[in-house]
Coordinates of C-alpha atoms and ligand atoms in Angstrom, one line a residue:
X1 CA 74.6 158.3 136.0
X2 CA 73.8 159.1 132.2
X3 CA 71.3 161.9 133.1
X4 CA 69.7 164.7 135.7
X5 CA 67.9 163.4 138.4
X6 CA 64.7 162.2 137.3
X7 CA 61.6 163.9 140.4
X8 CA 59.1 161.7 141.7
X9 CA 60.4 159.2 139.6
X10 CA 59.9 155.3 140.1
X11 CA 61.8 152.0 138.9
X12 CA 60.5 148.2 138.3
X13 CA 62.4 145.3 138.8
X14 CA 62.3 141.9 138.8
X15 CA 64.7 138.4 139.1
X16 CA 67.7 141.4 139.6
X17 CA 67.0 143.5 136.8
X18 CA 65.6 146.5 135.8
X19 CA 62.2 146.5 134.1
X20 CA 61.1 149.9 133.8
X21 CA 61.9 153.3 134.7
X22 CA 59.2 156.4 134.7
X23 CA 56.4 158.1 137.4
X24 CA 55.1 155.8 139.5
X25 CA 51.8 156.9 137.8
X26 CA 52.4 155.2 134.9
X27 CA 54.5 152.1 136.3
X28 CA 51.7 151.5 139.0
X29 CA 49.6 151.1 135.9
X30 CA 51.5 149.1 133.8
X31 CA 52.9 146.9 136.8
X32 CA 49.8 146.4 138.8
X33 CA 50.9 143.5 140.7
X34 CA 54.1 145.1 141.8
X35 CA 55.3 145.5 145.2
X36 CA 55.5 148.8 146.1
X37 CA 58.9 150.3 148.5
X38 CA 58.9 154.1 148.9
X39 CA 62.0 155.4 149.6
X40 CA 60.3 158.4 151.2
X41 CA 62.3 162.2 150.3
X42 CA 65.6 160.7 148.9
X43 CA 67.6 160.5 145.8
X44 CA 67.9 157.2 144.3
X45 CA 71.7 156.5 142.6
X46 CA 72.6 153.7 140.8
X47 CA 74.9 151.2 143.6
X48 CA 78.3 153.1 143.9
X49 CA 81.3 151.2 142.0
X50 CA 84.8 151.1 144.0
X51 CA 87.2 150.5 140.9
X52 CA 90.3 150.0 143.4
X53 CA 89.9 148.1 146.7
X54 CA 91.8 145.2 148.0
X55 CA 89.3 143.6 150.7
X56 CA 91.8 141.2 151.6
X57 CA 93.7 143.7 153.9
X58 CA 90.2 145.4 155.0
X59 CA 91.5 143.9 158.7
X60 CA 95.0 146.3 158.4
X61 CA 95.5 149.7 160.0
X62 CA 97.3 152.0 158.2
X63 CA 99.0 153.7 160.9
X64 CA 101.5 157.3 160.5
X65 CA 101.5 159.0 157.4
X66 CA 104.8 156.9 155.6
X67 CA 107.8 159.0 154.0
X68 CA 107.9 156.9 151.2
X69 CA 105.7 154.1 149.4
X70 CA 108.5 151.6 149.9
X71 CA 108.7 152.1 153.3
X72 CA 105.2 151.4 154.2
X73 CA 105.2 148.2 152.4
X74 CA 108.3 147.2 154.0
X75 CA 107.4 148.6 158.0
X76 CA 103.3 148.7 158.0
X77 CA 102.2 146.2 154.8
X78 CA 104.6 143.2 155.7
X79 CA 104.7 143.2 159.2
X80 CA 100.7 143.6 159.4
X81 CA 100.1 140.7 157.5
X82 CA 102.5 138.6 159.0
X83 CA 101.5 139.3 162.5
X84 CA 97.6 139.1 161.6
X85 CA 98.3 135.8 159.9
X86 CA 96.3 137.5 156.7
X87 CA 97.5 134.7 154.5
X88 CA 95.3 131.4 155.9
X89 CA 91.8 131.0 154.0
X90 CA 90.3 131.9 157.4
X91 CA 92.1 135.3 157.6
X92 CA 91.3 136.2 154.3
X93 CA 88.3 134.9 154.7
X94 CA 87.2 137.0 157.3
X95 CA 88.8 140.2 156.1
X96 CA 87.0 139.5 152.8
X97 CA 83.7 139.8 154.7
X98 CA 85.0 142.7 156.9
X99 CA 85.5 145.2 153.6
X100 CA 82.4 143.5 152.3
X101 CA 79.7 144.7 154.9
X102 CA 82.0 147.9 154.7
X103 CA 81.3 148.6 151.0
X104 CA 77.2 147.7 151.6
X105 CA 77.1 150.2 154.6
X106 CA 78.8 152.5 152.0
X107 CA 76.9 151.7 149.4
X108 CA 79.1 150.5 147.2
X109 CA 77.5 147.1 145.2
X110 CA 80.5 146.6 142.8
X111 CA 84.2 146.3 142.9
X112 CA 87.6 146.0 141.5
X113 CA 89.1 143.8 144.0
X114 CA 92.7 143.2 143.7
X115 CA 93.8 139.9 145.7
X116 CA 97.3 138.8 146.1
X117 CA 95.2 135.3 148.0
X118 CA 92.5 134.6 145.2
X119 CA 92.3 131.3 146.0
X120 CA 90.7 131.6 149.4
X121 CA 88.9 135.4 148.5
X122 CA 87.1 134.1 145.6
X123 CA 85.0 131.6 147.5
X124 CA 84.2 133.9 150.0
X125 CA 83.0 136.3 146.7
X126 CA 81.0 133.8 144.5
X127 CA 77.8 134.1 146.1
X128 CA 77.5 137.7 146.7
X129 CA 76.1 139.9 148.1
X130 CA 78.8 142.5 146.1
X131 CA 79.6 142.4 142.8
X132 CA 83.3 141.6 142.2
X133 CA 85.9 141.8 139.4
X134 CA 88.9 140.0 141.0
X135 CA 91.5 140.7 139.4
X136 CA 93.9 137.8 141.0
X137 CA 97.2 139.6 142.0
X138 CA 101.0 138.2 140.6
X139 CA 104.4 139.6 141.8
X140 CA 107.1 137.8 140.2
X141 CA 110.7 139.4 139.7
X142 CA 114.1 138.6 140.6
X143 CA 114.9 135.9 142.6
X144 CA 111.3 135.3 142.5
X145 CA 111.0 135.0 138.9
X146 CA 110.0 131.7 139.4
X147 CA 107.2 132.2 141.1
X148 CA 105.0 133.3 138.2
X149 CA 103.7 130.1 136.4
X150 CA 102.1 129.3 139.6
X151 CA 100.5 133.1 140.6
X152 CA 99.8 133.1 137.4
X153 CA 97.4 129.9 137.5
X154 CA 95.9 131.2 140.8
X155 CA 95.2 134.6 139.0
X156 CA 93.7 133.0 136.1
X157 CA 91.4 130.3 137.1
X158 CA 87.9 131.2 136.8
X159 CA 86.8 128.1 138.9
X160 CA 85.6 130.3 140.9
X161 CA 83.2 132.8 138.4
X162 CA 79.3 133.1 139.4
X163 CA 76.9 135.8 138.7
X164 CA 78.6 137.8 141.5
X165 CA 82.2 137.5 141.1
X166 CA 83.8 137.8 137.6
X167 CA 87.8 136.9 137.3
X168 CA 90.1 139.5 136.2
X169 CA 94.5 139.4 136.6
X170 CA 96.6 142.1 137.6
X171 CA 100.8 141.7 137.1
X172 CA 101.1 144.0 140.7
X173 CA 103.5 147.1 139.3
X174 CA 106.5 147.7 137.2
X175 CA 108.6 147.2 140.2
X176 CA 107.3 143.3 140.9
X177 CA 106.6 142.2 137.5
X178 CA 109.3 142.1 134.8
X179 CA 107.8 142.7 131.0
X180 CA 107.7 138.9 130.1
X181 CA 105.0 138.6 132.9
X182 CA 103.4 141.5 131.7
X183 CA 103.1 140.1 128.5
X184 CA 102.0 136.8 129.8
X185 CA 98.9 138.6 131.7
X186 CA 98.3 141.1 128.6
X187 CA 98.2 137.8 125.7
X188 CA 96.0 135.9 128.4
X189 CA 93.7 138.8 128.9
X190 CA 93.2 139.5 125.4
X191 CA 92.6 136.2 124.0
X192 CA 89.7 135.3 126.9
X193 CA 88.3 139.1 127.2
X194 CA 89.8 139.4 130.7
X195 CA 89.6 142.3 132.7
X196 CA 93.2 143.6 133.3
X197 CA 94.5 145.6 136.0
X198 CA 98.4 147.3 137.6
X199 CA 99.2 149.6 139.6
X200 CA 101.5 152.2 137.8
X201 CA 103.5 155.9 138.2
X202 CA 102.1 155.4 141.6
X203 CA 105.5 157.3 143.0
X204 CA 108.2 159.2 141.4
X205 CA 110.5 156.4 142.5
X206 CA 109.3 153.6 140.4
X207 CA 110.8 155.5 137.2
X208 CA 114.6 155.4 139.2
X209 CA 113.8 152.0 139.5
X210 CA 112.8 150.9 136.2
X211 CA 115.6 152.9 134.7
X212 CA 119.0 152.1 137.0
X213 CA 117.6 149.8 139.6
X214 CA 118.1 152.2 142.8
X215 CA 116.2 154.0 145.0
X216 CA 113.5 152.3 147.7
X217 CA 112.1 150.1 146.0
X218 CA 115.7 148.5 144.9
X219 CA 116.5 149.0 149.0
X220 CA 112.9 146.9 149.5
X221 CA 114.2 144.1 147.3
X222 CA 117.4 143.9 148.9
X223 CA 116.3 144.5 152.5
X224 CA 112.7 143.8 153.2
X225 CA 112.4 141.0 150.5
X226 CA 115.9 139.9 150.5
X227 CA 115.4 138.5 147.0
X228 CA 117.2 140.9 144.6
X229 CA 119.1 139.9 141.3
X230 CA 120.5 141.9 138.8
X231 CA 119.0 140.6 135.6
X232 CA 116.2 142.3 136.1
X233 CA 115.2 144.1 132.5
X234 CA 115.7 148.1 132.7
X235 CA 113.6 150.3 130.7
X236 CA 114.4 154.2 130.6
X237 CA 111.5 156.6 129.7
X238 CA 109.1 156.0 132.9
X239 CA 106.2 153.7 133.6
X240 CA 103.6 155.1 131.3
X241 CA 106.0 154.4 128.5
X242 CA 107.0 151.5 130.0
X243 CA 102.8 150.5 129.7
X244 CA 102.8 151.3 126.4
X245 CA 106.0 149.8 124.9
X246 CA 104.0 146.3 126.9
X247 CA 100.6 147.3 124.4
X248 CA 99.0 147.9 128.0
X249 CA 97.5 150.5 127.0
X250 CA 96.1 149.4 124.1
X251 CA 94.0 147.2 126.0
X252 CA 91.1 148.9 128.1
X253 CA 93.2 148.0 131.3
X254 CA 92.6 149.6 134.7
X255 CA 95.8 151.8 135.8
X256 CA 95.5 152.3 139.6
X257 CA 96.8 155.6 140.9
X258 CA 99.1 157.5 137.9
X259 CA 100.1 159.8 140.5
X260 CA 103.0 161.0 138.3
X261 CA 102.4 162.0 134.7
X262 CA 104.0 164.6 132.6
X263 CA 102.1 166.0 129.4
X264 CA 103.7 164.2 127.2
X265 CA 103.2 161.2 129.4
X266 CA 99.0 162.6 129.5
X267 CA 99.5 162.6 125.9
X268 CA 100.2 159.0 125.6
X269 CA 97.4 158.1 127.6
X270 CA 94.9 160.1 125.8
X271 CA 95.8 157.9 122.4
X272 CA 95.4 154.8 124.6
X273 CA 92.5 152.7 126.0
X274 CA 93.2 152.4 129.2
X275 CA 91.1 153.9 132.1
X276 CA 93.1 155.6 135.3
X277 CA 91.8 155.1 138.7
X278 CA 92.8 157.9 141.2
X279 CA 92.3 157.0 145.0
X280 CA 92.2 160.3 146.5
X281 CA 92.4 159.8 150.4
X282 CA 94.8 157.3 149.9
X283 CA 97.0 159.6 147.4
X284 CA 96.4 162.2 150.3
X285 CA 97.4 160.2 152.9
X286 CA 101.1 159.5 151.1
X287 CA 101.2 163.2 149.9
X288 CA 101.8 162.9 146.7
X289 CA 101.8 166.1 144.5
X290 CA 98.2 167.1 143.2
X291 CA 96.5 164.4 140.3
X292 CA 95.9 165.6 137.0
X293 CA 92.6 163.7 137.3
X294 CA 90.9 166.8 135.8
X295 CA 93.1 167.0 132.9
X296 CA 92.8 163.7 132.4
X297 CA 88.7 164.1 131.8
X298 CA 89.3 166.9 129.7
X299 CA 91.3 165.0 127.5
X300 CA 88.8 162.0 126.9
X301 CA 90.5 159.2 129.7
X302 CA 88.1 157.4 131.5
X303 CA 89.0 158.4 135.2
X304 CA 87.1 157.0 138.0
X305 CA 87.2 156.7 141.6
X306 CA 88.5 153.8 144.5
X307 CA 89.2 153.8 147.8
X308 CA 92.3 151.6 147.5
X309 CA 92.4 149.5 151.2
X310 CA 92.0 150.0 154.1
X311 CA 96.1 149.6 155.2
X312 CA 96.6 153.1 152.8
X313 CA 92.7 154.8 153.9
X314 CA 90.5 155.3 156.6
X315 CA 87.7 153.1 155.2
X316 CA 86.0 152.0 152.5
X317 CA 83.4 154.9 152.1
X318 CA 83.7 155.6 148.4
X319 CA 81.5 159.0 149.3
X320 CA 84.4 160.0 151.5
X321 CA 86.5 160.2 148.6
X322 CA 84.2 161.9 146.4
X323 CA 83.8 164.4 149.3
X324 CA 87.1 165.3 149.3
X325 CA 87.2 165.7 145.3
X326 CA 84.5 168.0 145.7
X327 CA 86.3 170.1 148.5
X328 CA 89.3 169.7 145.8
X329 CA 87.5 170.9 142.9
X330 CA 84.3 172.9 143.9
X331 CA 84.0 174.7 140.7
X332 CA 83.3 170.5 139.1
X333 CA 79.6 169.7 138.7
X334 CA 78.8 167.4 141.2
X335 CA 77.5 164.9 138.5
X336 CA 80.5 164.5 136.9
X337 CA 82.1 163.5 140.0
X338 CA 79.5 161.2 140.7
X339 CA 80.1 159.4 137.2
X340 CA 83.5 158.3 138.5
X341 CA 82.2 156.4 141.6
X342 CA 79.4 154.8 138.7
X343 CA 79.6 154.7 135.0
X344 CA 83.1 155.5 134.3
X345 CA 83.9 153.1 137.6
X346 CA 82.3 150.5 136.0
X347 CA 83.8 151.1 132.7
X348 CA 87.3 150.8 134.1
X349 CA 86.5 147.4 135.8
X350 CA 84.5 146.0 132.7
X351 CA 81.1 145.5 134.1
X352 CA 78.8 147.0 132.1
X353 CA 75.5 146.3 133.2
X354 CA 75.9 148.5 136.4
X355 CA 77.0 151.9 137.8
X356 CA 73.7 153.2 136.1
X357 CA 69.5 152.8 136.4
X358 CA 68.4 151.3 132.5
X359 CA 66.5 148.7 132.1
X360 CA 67.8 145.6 131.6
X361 CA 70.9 146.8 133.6
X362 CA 71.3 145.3 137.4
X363 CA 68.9 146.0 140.2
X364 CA 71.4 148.2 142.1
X365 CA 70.8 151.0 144.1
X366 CA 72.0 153.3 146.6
X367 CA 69.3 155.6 148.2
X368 CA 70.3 159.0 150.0
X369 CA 67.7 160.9 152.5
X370 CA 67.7 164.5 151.1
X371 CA 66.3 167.6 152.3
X372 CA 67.7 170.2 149.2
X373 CA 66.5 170.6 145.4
X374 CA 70.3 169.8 144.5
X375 CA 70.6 166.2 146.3
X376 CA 73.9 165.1 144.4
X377 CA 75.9 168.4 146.1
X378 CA 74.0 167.5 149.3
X379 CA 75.4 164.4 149.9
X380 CA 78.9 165.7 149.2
X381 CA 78.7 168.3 151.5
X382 CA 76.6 166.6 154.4
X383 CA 78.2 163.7 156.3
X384 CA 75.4 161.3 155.5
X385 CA 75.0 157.6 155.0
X386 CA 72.8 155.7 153.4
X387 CA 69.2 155.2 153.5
X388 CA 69.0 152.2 151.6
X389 CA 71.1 149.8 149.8
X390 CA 69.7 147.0 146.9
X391 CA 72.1 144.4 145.2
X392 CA 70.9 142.7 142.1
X393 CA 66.9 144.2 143.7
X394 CA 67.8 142.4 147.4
X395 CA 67.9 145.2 150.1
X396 CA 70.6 144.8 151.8
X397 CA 70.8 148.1 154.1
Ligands
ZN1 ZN1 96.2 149.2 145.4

């Protein structure tokens, strides 16, 4: 998503790359002995990129709108997964696959896949058919300080790494990591070139929580988790700060959500490296006060686009969400929204060679059936699927 829609145009590919790009004229000519697929009257988008998912929980329902974050970890999250037994390799395993043929039929090809159980969702990710940064998932604090050396060595083992699935770590949120874990992810990130994800100013509470250890998420720890200990670190100023003071944002890590941000604390971001990922159903479904995603553009962050799962939003159709950023924000050029379900998606999860159609860049593609001269608004304001979906130049859908 670098330019306009190219008409009548044509692409070549070959061992899951792209050759070529022009009129099928000329690429008829140049690659005789191609095979040729028409994919009739529709617009041809590079593969969507979902930069926040966790497929994991793809089997969870997510139930009555929650009053509070807090509480629908502690009544719909935890009770979900220990009822479904979401933990064994066979759970995961299967709910893995579940948010996989989700994101095809979506056609989404890449994502940023946050798992808490890397061990048993990176073998069922290795050999396709999506592309996944998994960003292995630690929570660590208080009583369960102790728990870190071995998340940590779960998160981090690249064992696992193929062409499909590259390995990422995410310390889970300021209210589950304390800032020597942070540090520990940050220094193991940097010196390997690791993608590096958290979630962060996803509520207004997490700032009470960092700063005087009360409110929900304190009343989660003691109650739901019955694990709290009062040598936790504070830190007063908020979680953006908080990020910064850590050198997160230093770092091009992926910041999932930023629901709550001040100016000053848009300021800091804007001097950082860091891309934000905004989830709009599921921000919608909590009802948390309007994003400042369009701020955030205008001052030069990389904002993109995920779905977060499926126990916080209806499904994994990334269109869905851009849908209701376009009903948000109808005066934004439909392209530009599309750039943060594709090249600024990518960006924020570190894959580079997708999220666009250049040669030499992954055969991924999403086609659209079309009936209008402007195809991009079309498929924002129609309720269509796809027409066609091709991962690394295998249709898939
Ligand atoms: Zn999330």
């Amino acid at each position: 998503m670098t330019g306009a829609p190219i008409r009548d145009g044509g692409v070549v590919f070959s061992a899951g790359r792209i050759d070529a790009i022009g009129s099928p004229k000329d690429l008829r000519r140049a690659y005789p002995d191609s095979v040729i697929e028409d994919a009739g009257d529709s617009i041809v988008l590079p593969g969507l990129v979902n930069a926040h998912t966790h497929l994991e929980l793809s089997q969870i329902r997510r139930g009555d709108r929650p009053i509070h974050l807090a509480d629908w970890i502690e009544k719909t999250l935890l009770p979900q997964t220990a009822r479904t037994g979401a933990v064994t390799p066979e759970a995961v395993r299967e709910a893995v696959h579940a948010g996989v043929r989700q994101c095809i039929a979506f056609g989404v090809t890449s994502v940023g896949d946050i798992s808490k159980q890397c061990m048993h969702s990176r073998p069922a990710l290795r050999d396709g058919p999506l592309r996944a940064v998994s960003y292995g998932e630690i929570q660590a604090m208080a009583q369960r300080r102790g728990l870190f050396e071995e998340r940590f060595a779960a998160a981090a083992d690249t064992s696992c790494e193929s062409d499909w699935l590259r390995v990422g770590v995410t310390p889970h949120a300021p209210y589950t990591v304390e800032p020597e874990g942070y540090a520990r992810c940050l220094a193991f990130a940097k010196a390997n070139d690791r993608p590096l994800a958290t979630h962060l100013a996803e509520t207004a509470e997490e700032a009470t929580f960092l700063a005087s250890h009360s409110g929900p998420f304190r009343h989660l720890w003691e109650a739901g988790v019955n694990a709290w200990d009062d040598a936790v670190p504070r830190f007063a100023g908020g979680p953006i700060r908080f990020a910064r003071e850590l050198g997160l944002l230093d770092y091009p890590t992926l910041l999932a959500h930023v629901n709550y941000c001040d100016d000053e604390e848009l300021a800091i971001l804007a001097r950082g490296k860091a891309s934000v990922v905004y989830c709009p159903r599921t921000h919608e479904f909590f009802g948390h006060p309007p994003h400042r995603w369009r701020e955030m553009l205008g001052r030069g962050i990389n904002v993109a686009i995920g779905t977060d799962s499926c126990a916080s939003s209806p499904d994994l159709n990334l269109v869905d969400d851009l849908r209701l950023l376009h009903r948000l924000a109808a005066e934004m050029p439909p392209m530009q929204l599309w750039e943060m379900a594709t090249t600024r998606a990518a960006r924020a999860v570190g894959l580079p060679d997708v999220g666009v159609i250049r040669t030499g860049c992954g055969a991924d593609f999403v086609a659209f059936a079309c009936r209008s001269d402007d195809p991009l608004r079309e498929i924002l304001e129609r309720d269509i699927l796809p027409s066609g979906v091709w991962v690394g130049g295998r249709k898939l859908g």
